Short mmCIF file of C-alpha atoms and ligand atoms in Angstrom, two decimals:
data_model
loop_
_atom_site.label_atom_id
_atom_site.label_comp_id
_atom_site.label_asym_id
_atom_site.label_seq_id
_atom_site.Cartn_x
_atom_site.Cartn_y
_atom_site.Cartn_z
CA MET A 1 -23.10 97.36 -36.82
CA ALA A 2 -21.87 93.84 -37.44
CA MET A 3 -22.29 92.56 -40.95
CA VAL A 4 -23.77 89.10 -41.41
CA LEU A 5 -21.58 87.16 -43.79
CA TRP A 6 -23.12 83.75 -43.32
CA HIS A 7 -26.77 83.02 -43.92
CA GLY A 8 -26.95 79.39 -42.80
CA PRO A 9 -26.77 76.26 -44.93
CA ALA A 10 -28.08 76.52 -48.47
CA LYS A 11 -31.57 75.00 -48.68
CA ILE A 12 -30.74 72.75 -51.61
CA LYS A 13 -30.97 68.97 -51.42
CA PRO A 14 -27.92 67.21 -52.90
CA GLU A 15 -30.08 65.29 -55.38
CA SER A 16 -31.48 68.54 -56.78
CA LEU A 17 -28.05 70.13 -57.12
CA SER A 18 -28.19 71.91 -60.46
CA MET A 19 -25.39 73.24 -62.60
CA ALA A 20 -26.42 76.72 -61.48
CA PHE A 21 -25.50 75.78 -57.91
CA LEU A 22 -21.91 74.94 -58.87
CA SER A 23 -19.24 77.60 -59.01
CA ASP A 24 -17.75 79.20 -62.10
CA THR A 25 -14.38 78.13 -60.74
CA LEU A 26 -15.37 74.48 -61.05
CA ALA A 27 -16.31 75.03 -64.70
CA ARG A 28 -12.72 76.07 -65.38
CA VAL A 29 -11.17 72.74 -64.34
CA LYS A 30 -11.53 69.07 -65.17
CA PRO A 31 -10.85 66.02 -62.98
CA SER A 32 -7.34 64.55 -63.23
CA ALA A 33 -7.15 62.16 -66.21
CA THR A 34 -4.40 60.09 -64.58
CA ILE A 35 -6.54 59.48 -61.50
CA ALA A 36 -9.49 58.63 -63.78
CA VAL A 37 -7.46 55.98 -65.65
CA THR A 38 -6.17 54.50 -62.40
CA ASN A 39 -9.72 54.29 -61.03
CA LYS A 40 -11.04 52.72 -64.24
CA ALA A 41 -8.29 50.08 -64.18
CA ARG A 42 -9.05 49.37 -60.51
CA GLU A 43 -12.79 48.95 -61.26
CA LEU A 44 -12.16 46.56 -64.15
CA LYS A 45 -9.77 44.54 -62.01
CA ALA A 46 -12.35 44.35 -59.22
CA ALA A 47 -14.85 43.08 -61.81
CA GLY A 48 -12.51 40.18 -62.56
CA ARG A 49 -10.78 41.45 -65.74
CA ASP A 50 -7.08 40.70 -66.28
CA ILE A 51 -5.77 44.26 -66.12
CA ILE A 52 -2.22 45.61 -66.12
CA GLY A 53 -2.23 49.19 -64.86
CA LEU A 54 0.48 51.41 -66.31
CA GLY A 55 -1.39 54.57 -65.39
CA ALA A 56 -0.43 55.29 -61.80
CA GLY A 57 2.40 57.70 -61.08
CA GLU A 58 3.78 56.04 -57.98
CA PRO A 59 6.66 53.69 -57.17
CA ASP A 60 5.60 50.10 -56.53
CA PHE A 61 8.17 49.76 -53.70
CA ASP A 62 7.18 49.82 -50.06
CA THR A 63 8.20 52.81 -47.90
CA PRO A 64 11.59 51.93 -46.31
CA GLN A 65 11.38 50.37 -42.84
CA ASN A 66 13.37 53.11 -41.04
CA ILE A 67 10.80 55.66 -42.23
CA LYS A 68 7.87 53.52 -41.11
CA ASP A 69 9.54 53.03 -37.72
CA ALA A 70 9.95 56.79 -37.31
CA ALA A 71 6.21 57.21 -37.90
CA LYS A 72 5.40 54.52 -35.31
CA ARG A 73 7.68 56.24 -32.81
CA ALA A 74 5.94 59.55 -33.47
CA ILE A 75 2.59 57.93 -32.64
CA ASP A 76 3.94 56.29 -29.48
CA GLU A 77 5.50 59.55 -28.33
CA GLY A 78 2.18 61.38 -28.77
CA LYS A 79 3.33 63.55 -31.65
CA THR A 80 -0.22 63.44 -32.86
CA LYS A 81 -1.41 67.00 -32.35
CA TYR A 82 -1.63 70.12 -34.51
CA THR A 83 1.77 71.40 -35.54
CA ALA A 84 2.99 74.71 -36.94
CA VAL A 85 0.91 75.29 -40.09
CA ASP A 86 3.73 75.01 -42.61
CA GLY A 87 5.87 72.37 -40.94
CA ILE A 88 7.65 71.32 -37.75
CA PRO A 89 11.06 72.92 -37.11
CA GLU A 90 12.83 69.51 -37.28
CA LEU A 91 11.51 68.92 -40.79
CA LYS A 92 12.35 72.44 -41.97
CA GLU A 93 15.91 71.91 -40.68
CA ALA A 94 16.11 68.56 -42.50
CA ILE A 95 14.88 70.22 -45.71
CA CYS A 96 17.50 73.00 -45.43
CA ALA A 97 20.18 70.32 -44.94
CA LYS A 98 18.89 68.41 -47.99
CA PHE A 99 19.02 71.51 -50.21
CA LYS A 100 22.57 72.24 -49.06
CA ARG A 101 23.78 68.64 -49.40
CA GLU A 102 22.16 67.72 -52.69
CA ASN A 103 21.70 71.00 -54.54
CA GLY A 104 24.29 73.37 -53.06
CA LEU A 105 21.46 75.76 -52.13
CA SER A 106 21.42 77.71 -48.85
CA TYR A 107 18.02 78.28 -47.28
CA THR A 108 16.95 79.10 -43.73
CA PRO A 109 13.92 77.42 -42.10
CA ALA A 110 11.94 80.67 -42.58
CA GLN A 111 12.36 80.16 -46.33
CA VAL A 112 10.78 76.68 -46.22
CA SER A 113 7.14 75.60 -46.44
CA VAL A 114 5.84 72.06 -45.90
CA GLY A 115 2.47 71.00 -47.29
CA THR A 116 0.24 68.00 -47.83
CA GLY A 117 2.12 66.67 -50.84
CA GLY A 118 3.97 68.47 -53.59
CA LYS A 119 0.58 69.16 -55.11
CA GLN A 120 -0.54 71.40 -52.25
CA ILE A 121 2.75 73.29 -52.29
CA LEU A 122 2.35 74.20 -55.97
CA TYR A 123 -1.31 75.03 -55.45
CA ASN A 124 -0.56 77.30 -52.48
CA ALA A 125 2.09 79.17 -54.45
CA LEU A 126 -0.28 79.77 -57.37
CA MET A 127 -3.20 80.74 -55.11
CA ALA A 128 -0.96 83.15 -53.23
CA THR A 129 0.33 84.95 -56.31
CA LEU A 130 -2.05 84.83 -59.29
CA ASN A 131 -4.53 87.53 -60.25
CA PRO A 132 -6.97 87.38 -63.20
CA GLY A 133 -5.03 87.94 -66.42
CA ASP A 134 -1.70 86.69 -65.02
CA GLU A 135 -0.03 84.21 -67.33
CA VAL A 136 1.89 81.10 -66.37
CA ILE A 137 4.16 79.43 -68.92
CA VAL A 138 3.79 75.66 -68.89
CA PRO A 139 5.91 73.53 -71.25
CA ALA A 140 3.76 70.82 -72.89
CA PRO A 141 3.48 67.93 -72.45
CA TYR A 142 2.89 68.88 -68.84
CA TRP A 143 1.89 67.22 -65.60
CA VAL A 144 -1.92 67.15 -65.78
CA SER A 145 -2.43 69.38 -62.75
CA TYR A 146 -0.42 72.47 -63.75
CA PRO A 147 -2.91 74.14 -66.14
CA ASP A 148 -5.91 73.30 -63.98
CA MET A 149 -4.26 74.60 -60.83
CA VAL A 150 -3.35 77.83 -62.65
CA MET A 151 -6.98 78.19 -63.76
CA LEU A 152 -8.32 77.42 -60.28
CA ALA A 153 -6.14 80.24 -59.01
CA GLY A 154 -7.61 82.58 -61.64
CA GLY A 155 -4.56 82.70 -63.93
CA THR A 156 -4.09 81.79 -67.58
CA PRO A 157 -1.86 78.85 -68.50
CA VAL A 158 0.27 79.41 -71.61
CA ALA A 159 1.37 76.09 -73.08
CA VAL A 160 4.63 75.89 -75.02
CA ALA A 161 4.76 72.70 -77.07
CA ALA A 162 7.93 70.61 -76.96
CA GLY A 163 7.60 67.63 -79.27
CA ILE A 164 9.55 64.48 -79.91
CA GLU A 165 11.91 66.36 -82.29
CA THR A 166 13.44 68.24 -79.33
CA ASN A 167 13.15 65.26 -76.98
CA PHE A 168 10.19 66.96 -75.31
CA LYS A 169 12.27 69.92 -74.15
CA ILE A 170 11.49 73.56 -74.94
CA THR A 171 14.14 75.75 -76.55
CA PRO A 172 15.35 79.12 -75.22
CA ALA A 173 13.77 80.80 -78.27
CA GLN A 174 10.39 79.26 -77.43
CA LEU A 175 10.64 80.46 -73.84
CA GLU A 176 11.61 83.95 -74.97
CA ALA A 177 8.67 84.08 -77.39
CA ALA A 178 6.16 82.97 -74.74
CA ILE A 179 7.08 85.68 -72.22
CA THR A 180 4.76 88.72 -72.15
CA PRO A 181 4.39 91.60 -69.69
CA LYS A 182 1.65 89.49 -68.05
CA THR A 183 3.85 86.44 -67.41
CA LYS A 184 4.12 85.77 -63.69
CA TRP A 185 5.59 82.28 -63.49
CA PHE A 186 7.49 79.81 -65.60
CA ILE A 187 6.79 76.27 -64.37
CA PHE A 188 9.81 74.05 -64.94
CA ASN A 189 9.69 70.28 -64.37
CA SER A 190 12.80 68.16 -64.94
CA PRO A 191 12.80 65.16 -65.01
CA SER A 192 9.34 65.49 -66.43
CA ASN A 193 6.05 63.84 -65.82
CA PRO A 194 4.84 62.63 -68.39
CA THR A 195 7.90 62.28 -70.66
CA GLY A 196 10.82 61.49 -68.34
CA ALA A 197 12.85 64.11 -70.23
CA ALA A 198 15.42 65.96 -68.14
CA TYR A 199 17.36 69.12 -69.06
CA THR A 200 21.15 68.96 -69.01
CA ARG A 201 23.12 71.64 -67.17
CA ALA A 202 23.79 73.43 -70.50
CA GLU A 203 20.15 73.23 -71.62
CA LEU A 204 18.96 74.62 -68.30
CA LYS A 205 21.59 77.38 -68.35
CA ALA A 206 20.28 78.46 -71.77
CA LEU A 207 16.78 78.79 -70.27
CA THR A 208 17.96 80.66 -67.17
CA ASP A 209 19.84 83.08 -69.45
CA VAL A 210 16.49 83.96 -71.03
CA LEU A 211 14.87 84.39 -67.62
CA LEU A 212 17.66 86.72 -66.49
CA ARG A 213 16.51 89.17 -69.17
CA HIS A 214 12.93 89.20 -67.79
CA PRO A 215 13.06 90.20 -64.13
CA HIS A 216 9.26 90.12 -63.71
CA VAL A 217 9.08 86.36 -64.37
CA TRP A 218 9.35 83.99 -61.40
CA ILE A 219 10.43 80.37 -61.64
CA MET A 220 8.57 77.48 -60.08
CA SER A 221 10.88 74.50 -60.32
CA ASP A 222 9.14 71.19 -59.66
CA ASP A 223 11.99 68.82 -58.78
CA MET A 224 9.80 65.93 -57.69
CA TYR A 225 11.76 63.36 -59.76
CA GLU A 226 15.22 64.67 -58.84
CA HIS A 227 16.46 61.31 -57.58
CA LEU A 228 15.29 59.37 -60.60
CA VAL A 229 17.90 60.14 -63.26
CA PHE A 230 19.73 57.42 -65.14
CA ASP A 231 23.11 56.55 -66.60
CA ASP A 232 25.46 59.43 -65.78
CA PHE A 233 22.86 62.16 -65.98
CA GLU A 234 23.47 65.01 -63.54
CA PHE A 235 20.36 66.59 -62.00
CA THR A 236 20.39 70.39 -61.68
CA THR A 237 17.81 72.97 -60.59
CA PRO A 238 17.45 76.63 -61.74
CA ALA A 239 18.46 78.43 -58.50
CA GLN A 240 21.65 76.33 -58.42
CA ILE A 241 22.51 76.94 -62.09
CA GLU A 242 21.86 80.68 -61.95
CA PRO A 243 22.25 82.19 -58.46
CA ALA A 244 20.99 85.53 -59.81
CA LEU A 245 17.54 83.88 -60.04
CA TYR A 246 17.56 82.72 -56.39
CA ASP A 247 15.37 85.63 -55.25
CA ARG A 248 12.59 84.79 -57.70
CA THR A 249 12.70 81.01 -57.68
CA LEU A 250 10.51 78.63 -55.71
CA THR A 251 12.31 75.28 -55.55
CA CYS A 252 9.68 72.56 -55.00
CA ASN A 253 10.23 68.96 -54.04
CA GLY A 254 8.78 66.21 -51.87
CA VAL A 255 9.26 62.75 -50.46
CA SER A 256 6.49 61.06 -52.48
CA LYS A 257 8.43 59.66 -55.44
CA ALA A 258 11.99 59.41 -54.10
CA TYR A 259 11.11 57.59 -50.86
CA ALA A 260 8.04 55.68 -52.05
CA MET A 261 5.85 57.81 -49.75
CA THR A 262 2.99 58.86 -52.05
CA GLY A 263 0.33 58.11 -49.44
CA TRP A 264 2.02 60.03 -46.64
CA ARG A 265 1.41 63.37 -48.36
CA ILE A 266 4.47 65.47 -47.65
CA GLY A 267 5.81 68.04 -50.12
CA TYR A 268 7.94 71.10 -49.56
CA ALA A 269 9.41 74.19 -51.18
CA ALA A 270 12.00 76.85 -50.48
CA GLY A 271 12.05 80.42 -51.71
CA PRO A 272 11.80 84.07 -50.67
CA VAL A 273 10.40 84.57 -47.15
CA ALA A 274 7.50 86.80 -48.25
CA LEU A 275 6.26 84.16 -50.70
CA ILE A 276 6.68 81.37 -48.15
CA LYS A 277 4.64 83.39 -45.62
CA ALA A 278 1.90 84.01 -48.20
CA MET A 279 1.74 80.29 -48.98
CA GLY A 280 1.41 79.59 -45.24
CA THR A 281 -1.53 81.98 -45.05
CA ILE A 282 -3.37 80.07 -47.79
CA GLN A 283 -2.62 76.77 -46.05
CA SER A 284 -3.73 78.14 -42.66
CA GLN A 285 -7.21 78.74 -44.05
CA SER A 286 -7.52 75.45 -45.90
CA THR A 287 -5.85 72.32 -44.49
CA SER A 288 -3.57 73.70 -41.71
CA ASN A 289 -0.55 71.52 -40.98
CA PRO A 290 0.28 68.38 -42.95
CA CYS A 291 -0.17 65.15 -40.93
CA SER A 292 2.12 65.34 -37.87
CA ILE A 293 3.10 61.66 -38.08
CA ALA A 294 3.99 61.92 -41.76
CA GLN A 295 6.15 64.96 -41.00
CA TYR A 296 8.24 62.96 -38.50
CA ALA A 297 8.51 60.17 -41.05
CA ALA A 298 9.76 62.71 -43.62
CA VAL A 299 12.45 63.91 -41.19
CA GLU A 300 13.76 60.33 -41.12
CA ALA A 301 13.49 60.04 -44.92
CA LEU A 302 15.67 63.13 -45.41
CA ASN A 303 18.11 62.63 -42.50
CA GLY A 304 18.31 58.80 -42.48
CA PRO A 305 20.26 56.40 -44.70
CA GLN A 306 19.98 57.25 -48.41
CA ASP A 307 21.16 53.91 -49.94
CA PHE A 308 17.56 53.15 -50.90
CA LEU A 309 17.71 55.86 -53.58
CA ALA A 310 20.57 54.27 -55.53
CA GLU A 311 18.95 50.82 -55.37
CA ASN A 312 15.67 52.19 -56.67
CA LYS A 313 17.36 54.00 -59.47
CA LYS A 314 18.96 50.78 -60.69
CA VAL A 315 15.61 49.02 -60.79
CA PHE A 316 13.92 51.89 -62.63
CA GLN A 317 16.75 52.18 -65.14
CA ARG A 318 16.46 48.47 -65.97
CA ARG A 319 12.71 48.83 -66.42
CA ARG A 320 13.12 51.91 -68.62
CA ASP A 321 15.46 50.00 -70.91
CA LEU A 322 13.08 47.05 -71.08
CA VAL A 323 10.03 49.20 -71.88
CA VAL A 324 11.78 51.44 -74.44
CA SER A 325 13.18 48.44 -76.26
CA MET A 326 9.90 46.49 -76.32
CA LEU A 327 7.73 49.48 -77.30
CA ASN A 328 10.05 50.33 -80.18
CA GLN A 329 9.44 46.82 -81.48
CA ALA A 330 5.70 47.57 -81.67
CA LYS A 331 4.47 48.55 -85.13
CA GLY A 332 3.75 52.29 -85.42
CA ILE A 333 5.27 53.24 -82.05
CA ASN A 334 8.27 55.55 -81.68
CA CYS A 335 9.50 55.63 -78.08
CA PRO A 336 12.39 57.97 -77.13
CA ARG A 337 14.69 56.91 -74.29
CA PRO A 338 14.21 59.43 -71.48
CA GLU A 339 16.81 60.53 -68.92
CA GLY A 340 14.68 60.15 -65.81
CA ALA A 341 11.42 59.75 -63.81
CA PHE A 342 9.51 56.50 -64.37
CA TYR A 343 7.57 57.37 -67.49
CA VAL A 344 7.91 57.00 -71.24
CA TYR A 345 5.82 58.95 -73.71
CA PRO A 346 5.78 57.14 -77.06
CA ASP A 347 4.57 58.79 -80.26
CA ILE A 348 1.78 56.93 -82.08
CA SER A 349 1.28 59.10 -85.18
CA ALA A 350 1.61 56.01 -87.36
CA CYS A 351 -1.32 54.31 -85.56
CA ILE A 352 -3.84 57.12 -86.02
CA GLY A 353 -6.50 56.54 -88.68
CA LYS A 354 -6.33 52.74 -88.34
CA THR A 355 -8.86 50.21 -87.05
CA SER A 356 -8.16 47.76 -84.23
CA THR A 357 -8.80 44.01 -84.33
CA GLY A 358 -11.85 44.66 -82.13
CA GLY A 359 -13.19 47.16 -84.68
CA ALA A 360 -12.34 50.40 -82.86
CA GLN A 361 -11.51 53.44 -85.00
CA ILE A 362 -8.21 54.88 -83.74
CA THR A 363 -9.08 58.50 -84.41
CA ASP A 364 -6.81 59.96 -81.71
CA ASP A 365 -4.72 58.94 -78.71
CA GLU A 366 -7.74 58.75 -76.41
CA ALA A 367 -9.37 56.22 -78.79
CA PHE A 368 -6.07 54.29 -78.85
CA ALA A 369 -5.90 54.12 -75.03
CA THR A 370 -9.58 53.17 -74.72
CA ALA A 371 -9.31 50.36 -77.29
CA LEU A 372 -6.04 49.16 -75.76
CA LEU A 373 -7.69 48.87 -72.35
CA GLU A 374 -10.85 47.21 -73.64
CA GLU A 375 -9.13 44.76 -76.00
CA THR A 376 -5.95 43.91 -74.10
CA GLY A 377 -6.49 45.01 -70.49
CA VAL A 378 -3.49 47.37 -70.53
CA ALA A 379 -4.22 50.76 -68.92
CA VAL A 380 -2.19 53.75 -70.13
CA VAL A 381 -2.98 57.48 -70.09
CA PHE A 382 -3.66 59.16 -73.46
CA GLY A 383 -1.45 62.07 -74.49
CA ALA A 384 -4.19 64.70 -74.89
CA ALA A 385 -4.45 64.76 -71.07
CA PHE A 386 -0.87 66.07 -70.98
CA GLY A 387 -1.28 68.56 -73.81
CA LEU A 388 0.68 66.82 -76.58
CA SER A 389 -0.73 64.27 -79.04
CA PRO A 390 -0.77 61.67 -80.44
CA ASN A 391 1.08 59.91 -77.64
CA PHE A 392 0.42 57.90 -74.53
CA ARG A 393 2.13 57.75 -71.17
CA VAL A 394 3.40 54.54 -69.65
CA SER A 395 4.34 54.52 -65.99
CA TYR A 396 6.88 51.72 -65.60
CA ALA A 397 6.73 51.76 -61.80
CA THR A 398 5.55 48.16 -61.75
CA SER A 399 7.16 44.71 -61.82
CA ASP A 400 9.37 43.60 -64.71
CA ALA A 401 7.02 40.66 -65.35
CA ALA A 402 3.96 42.91 -65.58
CA LEU A 403 5.84 45.32 -67.85
CA GLU A 404 6.96 42.56 -70.17
CA GLU A 405 3.45 41.15 -70.44
CA ALA A 406 1.95 44.63 -70.98
CA CYS A 407 4.46 45.45 -73.74
CA LYS A 408 3.73 42.12 -75.46
CA ARG A 409 0.03 42.98 -75.42
CA ILE A 410 0.76 46.46 -76.82
CA GLN A 411 2.89 44.87 -79.57
CA SER A 412 0.11 42.51 -80.58
CA PHE A 413 -2.52 45.29 -80.39
CA CYS A 414 -0.39 47.42 -82.74
CA ALA A 415 0.30 44.47 -85.05
CA GLY A 416 -3.48 44.09 -85.39
CA LEU A 417 -4.11 47.67 -86.49
CA ARG A 418 -5.29 47.89 -90.11
N1 PLP B 501 4.82 67.21 -59.46
C1 PLP B 501 4.88 66.23 -60.37
C2 PLP B 501 5.62 66.46 -61.63
C3 PLP B 501 4.22 65.02 -60.15
O1 PLP B 501 4.27 64.05 -61.06
C4 PLP B 501 3.49 64.85 -58.94
C5 PLP B 501 2.75 63.61 -58.68
O2 PLP B 501 2.38 62.87 -59.55
C6 PLP B 501 3.49 65.89 -58.02
C7 PLP B 501 4.15 67.07 -58.31
C8 PLP B 501 2.73 65.80 -56.73
O3 PLP B 501 3.30 64.99 -55.81
P1 PLP B 501 2.61 64.67 -54.44
O4 PLP B 501 2.09 63.27 -54.55
O5 PLP B 501 3.69 64.81 -53.41
O6 PLP B 501 1.51 65.64 -54.22
#
């Protein structure tokens, strides 16, 4: 006899939706703090306030013209239908070529998965592998979504704090100490959101040496900011540094940050075939293929001219230097100079316990960010959202003029703290 698994729509009106109606899963996660700050800044701006938003994690540049043209061509050629769930063959080929060219890593198209942004790729991998009780090591400060995605997937995030004294990088001893028989993944993100810190070849080798001793631990390397490293810094990724880890590493990347394509929603990863297949199964029952047009645009991003990357890097490096220098002139702020990404993560220990000119008690970094927004119109994200306080994150992916004005306002806000 057939079993009825669906009983029709729940007879609950939206306005009477009670907490009891919501899932236990939802209770485990919170909305993204970075998106919340961006929305708040947008609302205040719409209400006529003079707001400078330093909250959003996206380049202020336009998507390069050749990429936009490729998308228009895809539309005109009718490439507007469902595609293979985890990516068109042309894009998988382009991704394999990118890994070979830029990272010295050999992958076949069957080892590649394409999703709706880097976010979906990471989410699929966690959903496809985590069981209740599984632990995932997440260096803190971390990108806001890692712990919540782990919890959504039923796992337990294990934060390992890396403070300003180690330039926001964890040590091999810390990694070793965090590993238990339950550890399933180590999430590695270099250059980092929110700190911009990037691990040198030697620092990464020291971490991969630890991982070699623990064959049950897999590595999820989030290389989203690969192309944003400054001065002579050399970007490296775990599977490249330690080939013996290749069979248990998922190397994740995307076009969002490097090619100013945040709205197009294309992310990708390469790893063992069985894992890639499992990720495809999750995607096949949730969103199916990423947007067909965006996939053709991503082929052009990866195969087309790459000069854009070097130009961008120059602009971001100049802005980093400007922001680090101006923030270090603000009273009570200590801002390290990061190697990459487009974020800085200043320490504000010396500001805690003070009172602002507007009368706000600066009890923690959230109070600092709230008072800063209300009194000066500068929107930043407080450190607690990233798991390390007291700090705040500045995204310097905005114009030099806006950055200069924002830093001046931060300086005068700090000067007014008593
Ligand atoms: N990983 C890191 C470290 C990020 O900062 C972001 C975006 O902010 C992502 C992944 C997700 O990127 P996407 O916009 O492609 O989903």
